[in-house]
Short mmCIF file of the N, C-alpha and C atoms (twelve columns), coordinates in Angstrom:
data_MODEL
# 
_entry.id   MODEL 
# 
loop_
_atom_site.group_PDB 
_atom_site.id 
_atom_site.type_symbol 
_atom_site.label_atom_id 
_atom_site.label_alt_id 
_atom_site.label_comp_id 
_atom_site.label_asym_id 
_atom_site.label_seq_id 
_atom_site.Cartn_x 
_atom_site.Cartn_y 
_atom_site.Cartn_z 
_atom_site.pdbx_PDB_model_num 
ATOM 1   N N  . UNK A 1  5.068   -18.265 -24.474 1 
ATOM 2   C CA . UNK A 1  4.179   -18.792 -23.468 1 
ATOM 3   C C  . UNK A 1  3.325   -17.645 -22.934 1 
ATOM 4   N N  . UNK A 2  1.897   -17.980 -22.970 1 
ATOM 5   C CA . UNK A 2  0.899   -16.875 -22.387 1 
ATOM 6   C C  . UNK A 2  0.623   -17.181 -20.710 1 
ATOM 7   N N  . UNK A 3  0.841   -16.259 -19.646 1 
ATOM 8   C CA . UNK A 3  0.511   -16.474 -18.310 1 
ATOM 9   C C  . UNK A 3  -0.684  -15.372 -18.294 1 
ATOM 10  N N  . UNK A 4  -1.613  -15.939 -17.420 1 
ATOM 11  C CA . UNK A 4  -2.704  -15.498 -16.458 1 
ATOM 12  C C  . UNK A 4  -2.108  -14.653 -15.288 1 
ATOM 13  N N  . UNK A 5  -2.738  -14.495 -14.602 1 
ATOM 14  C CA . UNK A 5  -2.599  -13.819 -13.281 1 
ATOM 15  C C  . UNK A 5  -1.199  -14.774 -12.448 1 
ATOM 16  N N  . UNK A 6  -0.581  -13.880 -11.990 1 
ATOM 17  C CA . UNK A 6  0.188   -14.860 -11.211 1 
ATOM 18  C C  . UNK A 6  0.152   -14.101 -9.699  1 
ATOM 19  N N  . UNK A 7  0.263   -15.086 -8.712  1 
ATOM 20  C CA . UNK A 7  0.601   -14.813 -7.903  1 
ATOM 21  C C  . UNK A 7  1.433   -14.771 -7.136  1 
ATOM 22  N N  . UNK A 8  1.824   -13.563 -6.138  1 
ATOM 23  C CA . UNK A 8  3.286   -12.960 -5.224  1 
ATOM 24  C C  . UNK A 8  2.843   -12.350 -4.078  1 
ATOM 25  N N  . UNK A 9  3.891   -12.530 -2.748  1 
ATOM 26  C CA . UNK A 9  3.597   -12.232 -1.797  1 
ATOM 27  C C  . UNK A 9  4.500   -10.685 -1.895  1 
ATOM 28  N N  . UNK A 10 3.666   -9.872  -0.855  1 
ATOM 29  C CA . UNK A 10 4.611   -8.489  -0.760  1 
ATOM 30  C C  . UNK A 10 3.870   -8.069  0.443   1 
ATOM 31  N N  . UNK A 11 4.439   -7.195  1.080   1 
ATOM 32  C CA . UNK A 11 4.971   -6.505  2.119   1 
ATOM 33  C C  . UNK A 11 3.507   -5.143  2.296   1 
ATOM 34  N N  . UNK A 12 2.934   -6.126  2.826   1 
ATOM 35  C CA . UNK A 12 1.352   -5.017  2.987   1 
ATOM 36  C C  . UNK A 12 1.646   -4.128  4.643   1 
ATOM 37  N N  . UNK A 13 2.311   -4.375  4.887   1 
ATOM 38  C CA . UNK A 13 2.045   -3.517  6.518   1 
ATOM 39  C C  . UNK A 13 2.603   -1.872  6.184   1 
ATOM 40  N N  . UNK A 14 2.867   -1.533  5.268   1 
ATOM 41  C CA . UNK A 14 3.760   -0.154  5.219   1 
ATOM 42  C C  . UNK A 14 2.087   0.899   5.006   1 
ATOM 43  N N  . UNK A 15 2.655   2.155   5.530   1 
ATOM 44  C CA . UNK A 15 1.922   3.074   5.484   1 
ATOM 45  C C  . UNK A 15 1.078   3.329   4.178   1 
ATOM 46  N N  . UNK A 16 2.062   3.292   3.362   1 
ATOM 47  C CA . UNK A 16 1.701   4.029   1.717   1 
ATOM 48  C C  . UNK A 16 0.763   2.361   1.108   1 
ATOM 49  N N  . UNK A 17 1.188   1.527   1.252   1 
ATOM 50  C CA . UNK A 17 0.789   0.471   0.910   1 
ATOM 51  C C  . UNK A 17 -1.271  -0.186  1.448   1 
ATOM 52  N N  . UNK A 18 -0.933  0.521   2.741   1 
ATOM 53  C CA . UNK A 18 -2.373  0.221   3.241   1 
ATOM 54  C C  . UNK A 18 -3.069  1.278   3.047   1 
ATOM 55  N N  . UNK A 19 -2.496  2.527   2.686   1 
ATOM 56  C CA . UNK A 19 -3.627  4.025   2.515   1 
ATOM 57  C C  . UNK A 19 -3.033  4.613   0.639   1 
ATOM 58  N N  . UNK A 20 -2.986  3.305   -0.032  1 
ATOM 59  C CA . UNK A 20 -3.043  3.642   -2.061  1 
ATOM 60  C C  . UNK A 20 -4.276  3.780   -2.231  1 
ATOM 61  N N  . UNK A 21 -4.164  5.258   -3.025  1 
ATOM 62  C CA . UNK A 21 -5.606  5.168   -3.361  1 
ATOM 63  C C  . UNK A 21 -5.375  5.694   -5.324  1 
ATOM 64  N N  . UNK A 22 -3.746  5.801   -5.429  1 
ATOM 65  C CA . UNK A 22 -4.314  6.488   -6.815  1 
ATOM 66  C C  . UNK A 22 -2.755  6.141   -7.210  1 
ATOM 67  N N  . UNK A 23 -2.271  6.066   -8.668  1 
ATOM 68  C CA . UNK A 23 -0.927  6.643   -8.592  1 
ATOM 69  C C  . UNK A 23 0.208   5.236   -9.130  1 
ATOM 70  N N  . UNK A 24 1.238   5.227   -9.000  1 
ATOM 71  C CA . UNK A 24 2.747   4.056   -8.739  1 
ATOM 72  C C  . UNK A 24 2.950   3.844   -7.303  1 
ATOM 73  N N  . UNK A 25 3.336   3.170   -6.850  1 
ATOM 74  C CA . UNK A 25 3.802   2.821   -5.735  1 
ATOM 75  C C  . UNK A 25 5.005   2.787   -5.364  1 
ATOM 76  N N  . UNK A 26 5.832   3.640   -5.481  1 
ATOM 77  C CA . UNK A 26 7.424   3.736   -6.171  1 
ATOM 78  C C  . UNK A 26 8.250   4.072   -4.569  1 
ATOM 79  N N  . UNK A 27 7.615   4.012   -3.481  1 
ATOM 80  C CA . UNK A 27 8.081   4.150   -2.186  1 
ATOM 81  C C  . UNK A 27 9.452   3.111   -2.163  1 
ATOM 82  N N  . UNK A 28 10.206  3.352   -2.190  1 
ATOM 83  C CA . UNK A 28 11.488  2.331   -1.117  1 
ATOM 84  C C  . UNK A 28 11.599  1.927   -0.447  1 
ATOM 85  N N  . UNK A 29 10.839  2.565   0.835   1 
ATOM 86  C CA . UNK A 29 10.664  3.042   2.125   1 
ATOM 87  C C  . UNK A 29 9.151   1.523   2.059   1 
ATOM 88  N N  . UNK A 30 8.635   1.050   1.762   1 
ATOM 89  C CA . UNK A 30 7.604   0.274   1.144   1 
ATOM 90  C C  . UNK A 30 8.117   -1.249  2.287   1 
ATOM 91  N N  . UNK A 31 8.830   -1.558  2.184   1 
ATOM 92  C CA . UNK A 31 9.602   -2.710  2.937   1 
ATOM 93  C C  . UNK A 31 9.706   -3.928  1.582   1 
ATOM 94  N N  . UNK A 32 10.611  -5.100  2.656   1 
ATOM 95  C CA . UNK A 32 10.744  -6.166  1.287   1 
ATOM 96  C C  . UNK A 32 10.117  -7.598  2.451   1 
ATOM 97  N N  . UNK A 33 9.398   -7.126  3.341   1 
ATOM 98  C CA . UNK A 33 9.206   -8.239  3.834   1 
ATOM 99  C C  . UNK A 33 8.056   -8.595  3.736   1 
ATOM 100 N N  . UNK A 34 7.894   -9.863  3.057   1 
ATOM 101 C CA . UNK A 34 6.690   -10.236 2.176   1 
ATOM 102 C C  . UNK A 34 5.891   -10.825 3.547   1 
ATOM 103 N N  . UNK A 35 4.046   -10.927 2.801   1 
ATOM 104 C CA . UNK A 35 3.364   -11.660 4.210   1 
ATOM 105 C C  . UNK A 35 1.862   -11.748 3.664   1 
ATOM 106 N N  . UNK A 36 1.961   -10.856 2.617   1 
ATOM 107 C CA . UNK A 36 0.710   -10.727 1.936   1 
ATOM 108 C C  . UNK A 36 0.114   -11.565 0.757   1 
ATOM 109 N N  . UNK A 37 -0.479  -12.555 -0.132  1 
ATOM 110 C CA . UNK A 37 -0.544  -12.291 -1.219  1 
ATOM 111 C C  . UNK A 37 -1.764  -11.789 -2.260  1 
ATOM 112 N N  . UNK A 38 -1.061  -11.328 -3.447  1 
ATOM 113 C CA . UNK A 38 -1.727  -10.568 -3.993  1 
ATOM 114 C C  . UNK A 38 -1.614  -10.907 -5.526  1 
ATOM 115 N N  . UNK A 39 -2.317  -10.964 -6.629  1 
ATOM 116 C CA . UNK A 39 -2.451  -11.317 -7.931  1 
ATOM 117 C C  . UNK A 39 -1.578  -10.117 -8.616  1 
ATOM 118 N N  . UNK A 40 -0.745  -10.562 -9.769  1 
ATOM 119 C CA . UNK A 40 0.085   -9.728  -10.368 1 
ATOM 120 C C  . UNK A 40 -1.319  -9.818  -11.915 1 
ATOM 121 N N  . UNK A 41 -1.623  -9.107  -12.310 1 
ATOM 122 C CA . UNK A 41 -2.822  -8.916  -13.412 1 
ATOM 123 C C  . UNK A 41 -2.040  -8.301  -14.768 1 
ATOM 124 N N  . UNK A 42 -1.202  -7.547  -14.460 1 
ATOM 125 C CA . UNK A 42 -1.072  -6.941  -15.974 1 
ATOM 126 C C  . UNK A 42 0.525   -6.274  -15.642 1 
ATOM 127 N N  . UNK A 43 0.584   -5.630  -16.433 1 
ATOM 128 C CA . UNK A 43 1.829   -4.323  -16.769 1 
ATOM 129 C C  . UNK A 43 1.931   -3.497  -17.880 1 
ATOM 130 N N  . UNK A 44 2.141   -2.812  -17.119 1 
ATOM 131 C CA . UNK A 44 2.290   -1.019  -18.280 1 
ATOM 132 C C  . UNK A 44 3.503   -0.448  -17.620 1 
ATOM 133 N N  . UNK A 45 3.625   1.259   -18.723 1 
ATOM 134 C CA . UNK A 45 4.337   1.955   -17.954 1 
ATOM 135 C C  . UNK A 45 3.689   3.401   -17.798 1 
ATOM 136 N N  . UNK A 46 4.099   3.679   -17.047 1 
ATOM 137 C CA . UNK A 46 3.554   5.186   -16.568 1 
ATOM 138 C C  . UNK A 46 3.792   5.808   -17.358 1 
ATOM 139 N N  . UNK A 47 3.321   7.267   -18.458 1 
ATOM 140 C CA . UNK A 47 3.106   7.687   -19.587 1 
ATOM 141 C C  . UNK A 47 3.856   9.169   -18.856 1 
ATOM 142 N N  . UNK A 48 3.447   9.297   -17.670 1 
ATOM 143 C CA . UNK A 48 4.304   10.467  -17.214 1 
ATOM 144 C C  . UNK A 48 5.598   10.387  -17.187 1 
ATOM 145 N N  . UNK A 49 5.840   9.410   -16.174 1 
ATOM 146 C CA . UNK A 49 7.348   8.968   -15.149 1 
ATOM 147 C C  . UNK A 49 8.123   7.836   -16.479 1 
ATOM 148 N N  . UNK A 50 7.646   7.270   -16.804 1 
ATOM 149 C CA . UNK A 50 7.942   6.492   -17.835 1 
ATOM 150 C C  . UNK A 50 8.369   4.774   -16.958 1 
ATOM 151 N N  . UNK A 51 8.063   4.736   -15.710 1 
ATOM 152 C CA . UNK A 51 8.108   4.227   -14.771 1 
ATOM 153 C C  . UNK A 51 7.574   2.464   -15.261 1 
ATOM 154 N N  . UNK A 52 7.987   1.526   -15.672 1 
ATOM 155 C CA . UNK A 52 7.207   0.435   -15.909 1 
ATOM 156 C C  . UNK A 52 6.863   0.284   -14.250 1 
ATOM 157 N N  . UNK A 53 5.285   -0.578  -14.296 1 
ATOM 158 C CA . UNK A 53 5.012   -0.873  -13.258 1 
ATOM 159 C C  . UNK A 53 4.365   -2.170  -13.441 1 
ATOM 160 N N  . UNK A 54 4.024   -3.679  -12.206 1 
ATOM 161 C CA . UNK A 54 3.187   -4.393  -12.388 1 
ATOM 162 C C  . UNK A 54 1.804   -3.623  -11.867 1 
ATOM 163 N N  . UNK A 55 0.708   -4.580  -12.640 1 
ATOM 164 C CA . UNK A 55 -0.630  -3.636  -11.653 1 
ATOM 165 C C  . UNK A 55 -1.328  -5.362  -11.248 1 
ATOM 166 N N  . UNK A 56 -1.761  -5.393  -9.893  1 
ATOM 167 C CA . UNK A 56 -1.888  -5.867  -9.055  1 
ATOM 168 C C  . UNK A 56 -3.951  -5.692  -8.434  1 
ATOM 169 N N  . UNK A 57 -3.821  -7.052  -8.299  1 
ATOM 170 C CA . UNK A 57 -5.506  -7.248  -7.574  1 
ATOM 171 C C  . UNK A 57 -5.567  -7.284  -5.870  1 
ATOM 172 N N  . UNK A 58 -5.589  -6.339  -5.337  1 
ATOM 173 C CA . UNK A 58 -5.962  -7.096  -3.982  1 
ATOM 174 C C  . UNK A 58 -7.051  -7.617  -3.406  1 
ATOM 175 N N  . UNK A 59 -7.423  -8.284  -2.531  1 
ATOM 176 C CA . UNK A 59 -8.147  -8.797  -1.760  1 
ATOM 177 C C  . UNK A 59 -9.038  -8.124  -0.714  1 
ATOM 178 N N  . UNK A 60 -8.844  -6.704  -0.781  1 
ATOM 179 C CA . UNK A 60 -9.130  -5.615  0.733   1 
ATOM 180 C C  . UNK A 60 -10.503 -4.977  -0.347  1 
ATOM 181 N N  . UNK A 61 -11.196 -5.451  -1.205  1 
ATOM 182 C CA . UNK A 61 -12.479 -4.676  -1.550  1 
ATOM 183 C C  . UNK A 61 -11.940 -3.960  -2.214  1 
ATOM 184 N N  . UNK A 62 -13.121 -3.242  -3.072  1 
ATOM 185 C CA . UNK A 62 -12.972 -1.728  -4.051  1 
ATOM 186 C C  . UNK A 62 -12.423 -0.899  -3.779  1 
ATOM 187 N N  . UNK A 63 -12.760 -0.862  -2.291  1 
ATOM 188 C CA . UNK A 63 -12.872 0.604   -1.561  1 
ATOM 189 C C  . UNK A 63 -11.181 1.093   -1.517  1 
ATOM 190 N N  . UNK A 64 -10.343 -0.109  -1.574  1 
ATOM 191 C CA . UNK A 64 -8.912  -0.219  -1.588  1 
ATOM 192 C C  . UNK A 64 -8.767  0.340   -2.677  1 
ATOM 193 N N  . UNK A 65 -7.354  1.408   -2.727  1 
ATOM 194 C CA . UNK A 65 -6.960  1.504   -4.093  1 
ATOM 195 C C  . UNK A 65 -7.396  1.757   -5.359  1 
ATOM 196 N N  . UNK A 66 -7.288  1.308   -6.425  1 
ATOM 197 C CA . UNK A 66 -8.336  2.117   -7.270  1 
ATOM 198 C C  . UNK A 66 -8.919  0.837   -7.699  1 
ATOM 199 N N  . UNK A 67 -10.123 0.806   -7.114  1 
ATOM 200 C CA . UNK A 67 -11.385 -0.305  -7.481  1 
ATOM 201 C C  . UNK A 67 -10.839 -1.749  -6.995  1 
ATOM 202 N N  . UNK A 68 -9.613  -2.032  -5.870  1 
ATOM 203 C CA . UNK A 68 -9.362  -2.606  -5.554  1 
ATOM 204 C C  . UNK A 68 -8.103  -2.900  -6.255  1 
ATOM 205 N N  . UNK A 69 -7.430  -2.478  -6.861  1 
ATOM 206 C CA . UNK A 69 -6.185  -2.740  -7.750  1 
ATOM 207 C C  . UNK A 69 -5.150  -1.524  -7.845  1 
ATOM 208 N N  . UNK A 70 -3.547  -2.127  -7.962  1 
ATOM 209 C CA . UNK A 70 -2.719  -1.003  -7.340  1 
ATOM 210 C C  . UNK A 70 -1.724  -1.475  -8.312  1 
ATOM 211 N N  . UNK A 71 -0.985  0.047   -8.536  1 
ATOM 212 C CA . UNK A 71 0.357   -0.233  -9.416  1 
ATOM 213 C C  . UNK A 71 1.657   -0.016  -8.787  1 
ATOM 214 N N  . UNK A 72 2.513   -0.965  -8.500  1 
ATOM 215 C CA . UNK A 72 3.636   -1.151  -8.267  1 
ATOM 216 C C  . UNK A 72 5.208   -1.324  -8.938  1 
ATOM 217 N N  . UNK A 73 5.964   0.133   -8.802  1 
ATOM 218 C CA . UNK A 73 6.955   0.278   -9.718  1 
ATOM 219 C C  . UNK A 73 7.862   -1.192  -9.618  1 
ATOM 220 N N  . UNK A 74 8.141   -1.380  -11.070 1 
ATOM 221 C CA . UNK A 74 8.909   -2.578  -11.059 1 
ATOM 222 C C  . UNK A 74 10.360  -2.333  -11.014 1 
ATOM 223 N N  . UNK A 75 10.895  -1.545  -9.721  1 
ATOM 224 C CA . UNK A 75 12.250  -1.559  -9.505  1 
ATOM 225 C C  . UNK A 75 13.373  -2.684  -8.936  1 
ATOM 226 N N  . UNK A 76 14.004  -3.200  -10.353 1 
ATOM 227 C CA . UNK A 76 14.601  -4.106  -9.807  1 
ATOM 228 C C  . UNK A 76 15.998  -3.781  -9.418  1 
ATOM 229 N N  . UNK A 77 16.922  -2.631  -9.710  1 
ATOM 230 C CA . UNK A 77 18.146  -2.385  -8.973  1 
ATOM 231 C C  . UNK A 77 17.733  -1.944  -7.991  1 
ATOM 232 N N  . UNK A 78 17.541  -1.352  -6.952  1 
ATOM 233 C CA . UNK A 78 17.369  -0.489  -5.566  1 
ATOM 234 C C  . UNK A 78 17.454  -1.955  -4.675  1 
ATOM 235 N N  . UNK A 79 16.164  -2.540  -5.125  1 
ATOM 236 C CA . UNK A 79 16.281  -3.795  -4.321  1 
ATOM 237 C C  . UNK A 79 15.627  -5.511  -5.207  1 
ATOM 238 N N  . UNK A 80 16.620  -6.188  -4.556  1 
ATOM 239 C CA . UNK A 80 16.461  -7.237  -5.582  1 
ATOM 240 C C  . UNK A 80 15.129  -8.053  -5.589  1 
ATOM 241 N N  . UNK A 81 14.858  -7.898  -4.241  1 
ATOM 242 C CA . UNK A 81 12.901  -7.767  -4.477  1 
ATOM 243 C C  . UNK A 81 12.280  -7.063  -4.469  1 
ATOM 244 N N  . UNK A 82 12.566  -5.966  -5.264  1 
ATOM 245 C CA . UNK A 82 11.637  -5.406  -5.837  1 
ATOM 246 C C  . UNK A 82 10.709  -4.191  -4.456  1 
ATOM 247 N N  . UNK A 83 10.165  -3.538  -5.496  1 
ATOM 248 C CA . UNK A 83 9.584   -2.167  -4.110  1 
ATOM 249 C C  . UNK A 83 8.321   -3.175  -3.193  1 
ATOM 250 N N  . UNK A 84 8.053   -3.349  -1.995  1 
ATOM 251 C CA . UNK A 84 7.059   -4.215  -1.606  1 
ATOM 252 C C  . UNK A 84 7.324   -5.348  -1.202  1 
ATOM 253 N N  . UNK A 85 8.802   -6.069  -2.201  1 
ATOM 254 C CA . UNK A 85 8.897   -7.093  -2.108  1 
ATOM 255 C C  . UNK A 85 8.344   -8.168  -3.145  1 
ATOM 256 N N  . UNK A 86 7.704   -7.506  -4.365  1 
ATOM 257 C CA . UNK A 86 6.885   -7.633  -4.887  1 
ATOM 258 C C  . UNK A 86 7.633   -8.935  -5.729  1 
ATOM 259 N N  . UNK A 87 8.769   -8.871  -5.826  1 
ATOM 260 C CA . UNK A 87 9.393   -9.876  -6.691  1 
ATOM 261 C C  . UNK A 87 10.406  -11.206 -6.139  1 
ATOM 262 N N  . UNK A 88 10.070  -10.961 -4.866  1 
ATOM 263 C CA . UNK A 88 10.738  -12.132 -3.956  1 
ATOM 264 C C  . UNK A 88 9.990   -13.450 -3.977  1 
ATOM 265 N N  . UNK A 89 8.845   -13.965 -4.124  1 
ATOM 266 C CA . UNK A 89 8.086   -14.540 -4.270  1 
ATOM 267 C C  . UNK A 89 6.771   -14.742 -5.134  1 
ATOM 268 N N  . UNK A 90 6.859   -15.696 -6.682  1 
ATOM 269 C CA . UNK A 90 5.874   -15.752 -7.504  1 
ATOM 270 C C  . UNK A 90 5.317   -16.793 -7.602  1 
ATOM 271 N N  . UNK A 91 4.176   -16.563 -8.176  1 
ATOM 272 C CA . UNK A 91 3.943   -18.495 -7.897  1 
ATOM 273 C C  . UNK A 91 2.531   -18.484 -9.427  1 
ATOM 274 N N  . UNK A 92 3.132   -19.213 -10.039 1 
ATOM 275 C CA . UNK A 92 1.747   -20.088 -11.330 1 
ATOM 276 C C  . UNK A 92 1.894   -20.806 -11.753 1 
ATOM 277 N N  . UNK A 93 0.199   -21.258 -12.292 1 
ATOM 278 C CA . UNK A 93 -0.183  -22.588 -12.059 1 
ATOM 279 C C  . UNK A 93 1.027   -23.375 -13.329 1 
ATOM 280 N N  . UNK A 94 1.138   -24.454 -13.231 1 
ATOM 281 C CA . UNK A 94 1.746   -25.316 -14.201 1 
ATOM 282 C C  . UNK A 94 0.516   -26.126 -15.029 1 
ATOM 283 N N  . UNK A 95 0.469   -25.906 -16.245 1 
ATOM 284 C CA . UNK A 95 -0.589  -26.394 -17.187 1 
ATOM 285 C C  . UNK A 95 -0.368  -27.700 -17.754 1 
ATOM 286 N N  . UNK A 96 -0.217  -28.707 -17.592 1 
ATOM 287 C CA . UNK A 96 0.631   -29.971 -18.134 1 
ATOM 288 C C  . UNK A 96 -0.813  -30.328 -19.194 1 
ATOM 289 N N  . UNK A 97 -0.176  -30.563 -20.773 1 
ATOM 290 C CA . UNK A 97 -1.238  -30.942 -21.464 1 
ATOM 291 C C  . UNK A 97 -0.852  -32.950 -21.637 1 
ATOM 292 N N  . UNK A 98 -2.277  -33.374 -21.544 1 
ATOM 293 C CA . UNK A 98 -1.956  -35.063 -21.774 1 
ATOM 294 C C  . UNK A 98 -1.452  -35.033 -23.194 1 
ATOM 295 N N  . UNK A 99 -0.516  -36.212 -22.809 1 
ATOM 296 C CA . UNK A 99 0.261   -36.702 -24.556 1 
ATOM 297 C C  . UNK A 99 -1.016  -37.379 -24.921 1 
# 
C-alpha cells in the first residue's frame, strides 16, 4: 500500500521545536504533549548519526526550519510517542475504490 502525506499531532511549544532551523530533532527534552498538527512527508536516515528520522511540513512559513520542513528522530524506545510526540497521533485519508 502507497500513503501520501499523513497527518500527526506533536508537541510544538518546546524551545528547540519553535527555534529548528537545521539538523534531527533528537531532543527528549522535546515533550510528548501533542497540540499541533503537522504533515509527516517522507523518511530517511541521517548519513552521519545513522539516526532514521520522519521529515515533516509545517504550517509556520519558510522562514521556519529549513524552507518550512523539519526532521524528527524516529525514537520509538525512550518514549512510546515518539520525540515531540510525533507518534501518538496519525491520521490518513481512507481511499475506498467503487466495486
Amino acid at each position: 500500500m502507497n500513503l501520501g502525506p499523513v497527518g500527526v499531532s506533536i508537541n510544538a511549544e518546546s524551545y528547540i521545536f519553535r527555534h529548528y532551523d537545521e539538523g534531527v530533532i533528537d531532543w527528549l527534552t522535546c515533550g510528548n504533549e501533542v497540540g499541533h498538527a503537522v504533515l509527516v512527508v517522507g523518511y530517511d536516515t541521517d548519513k552521519d548519526t545513522g539516526k532514521e528520522y520522519f521529515i515533516i511540513k509545517n504550517s509556520w512559513g519558510t522562514k521556519w526550519g529549513e524552507n518550512g520542513y523539519a526532521k524528527i528522530w524516529n525514537d520509538q524506545t525512550t518514549f512510546t510517542n515518539g520525540i515531540c510526540g510525533i507518534l501518538s497521533e496519525g491520521y490518513f485519508p481512507e481511499i475506498l475504490k467503487e466495486s
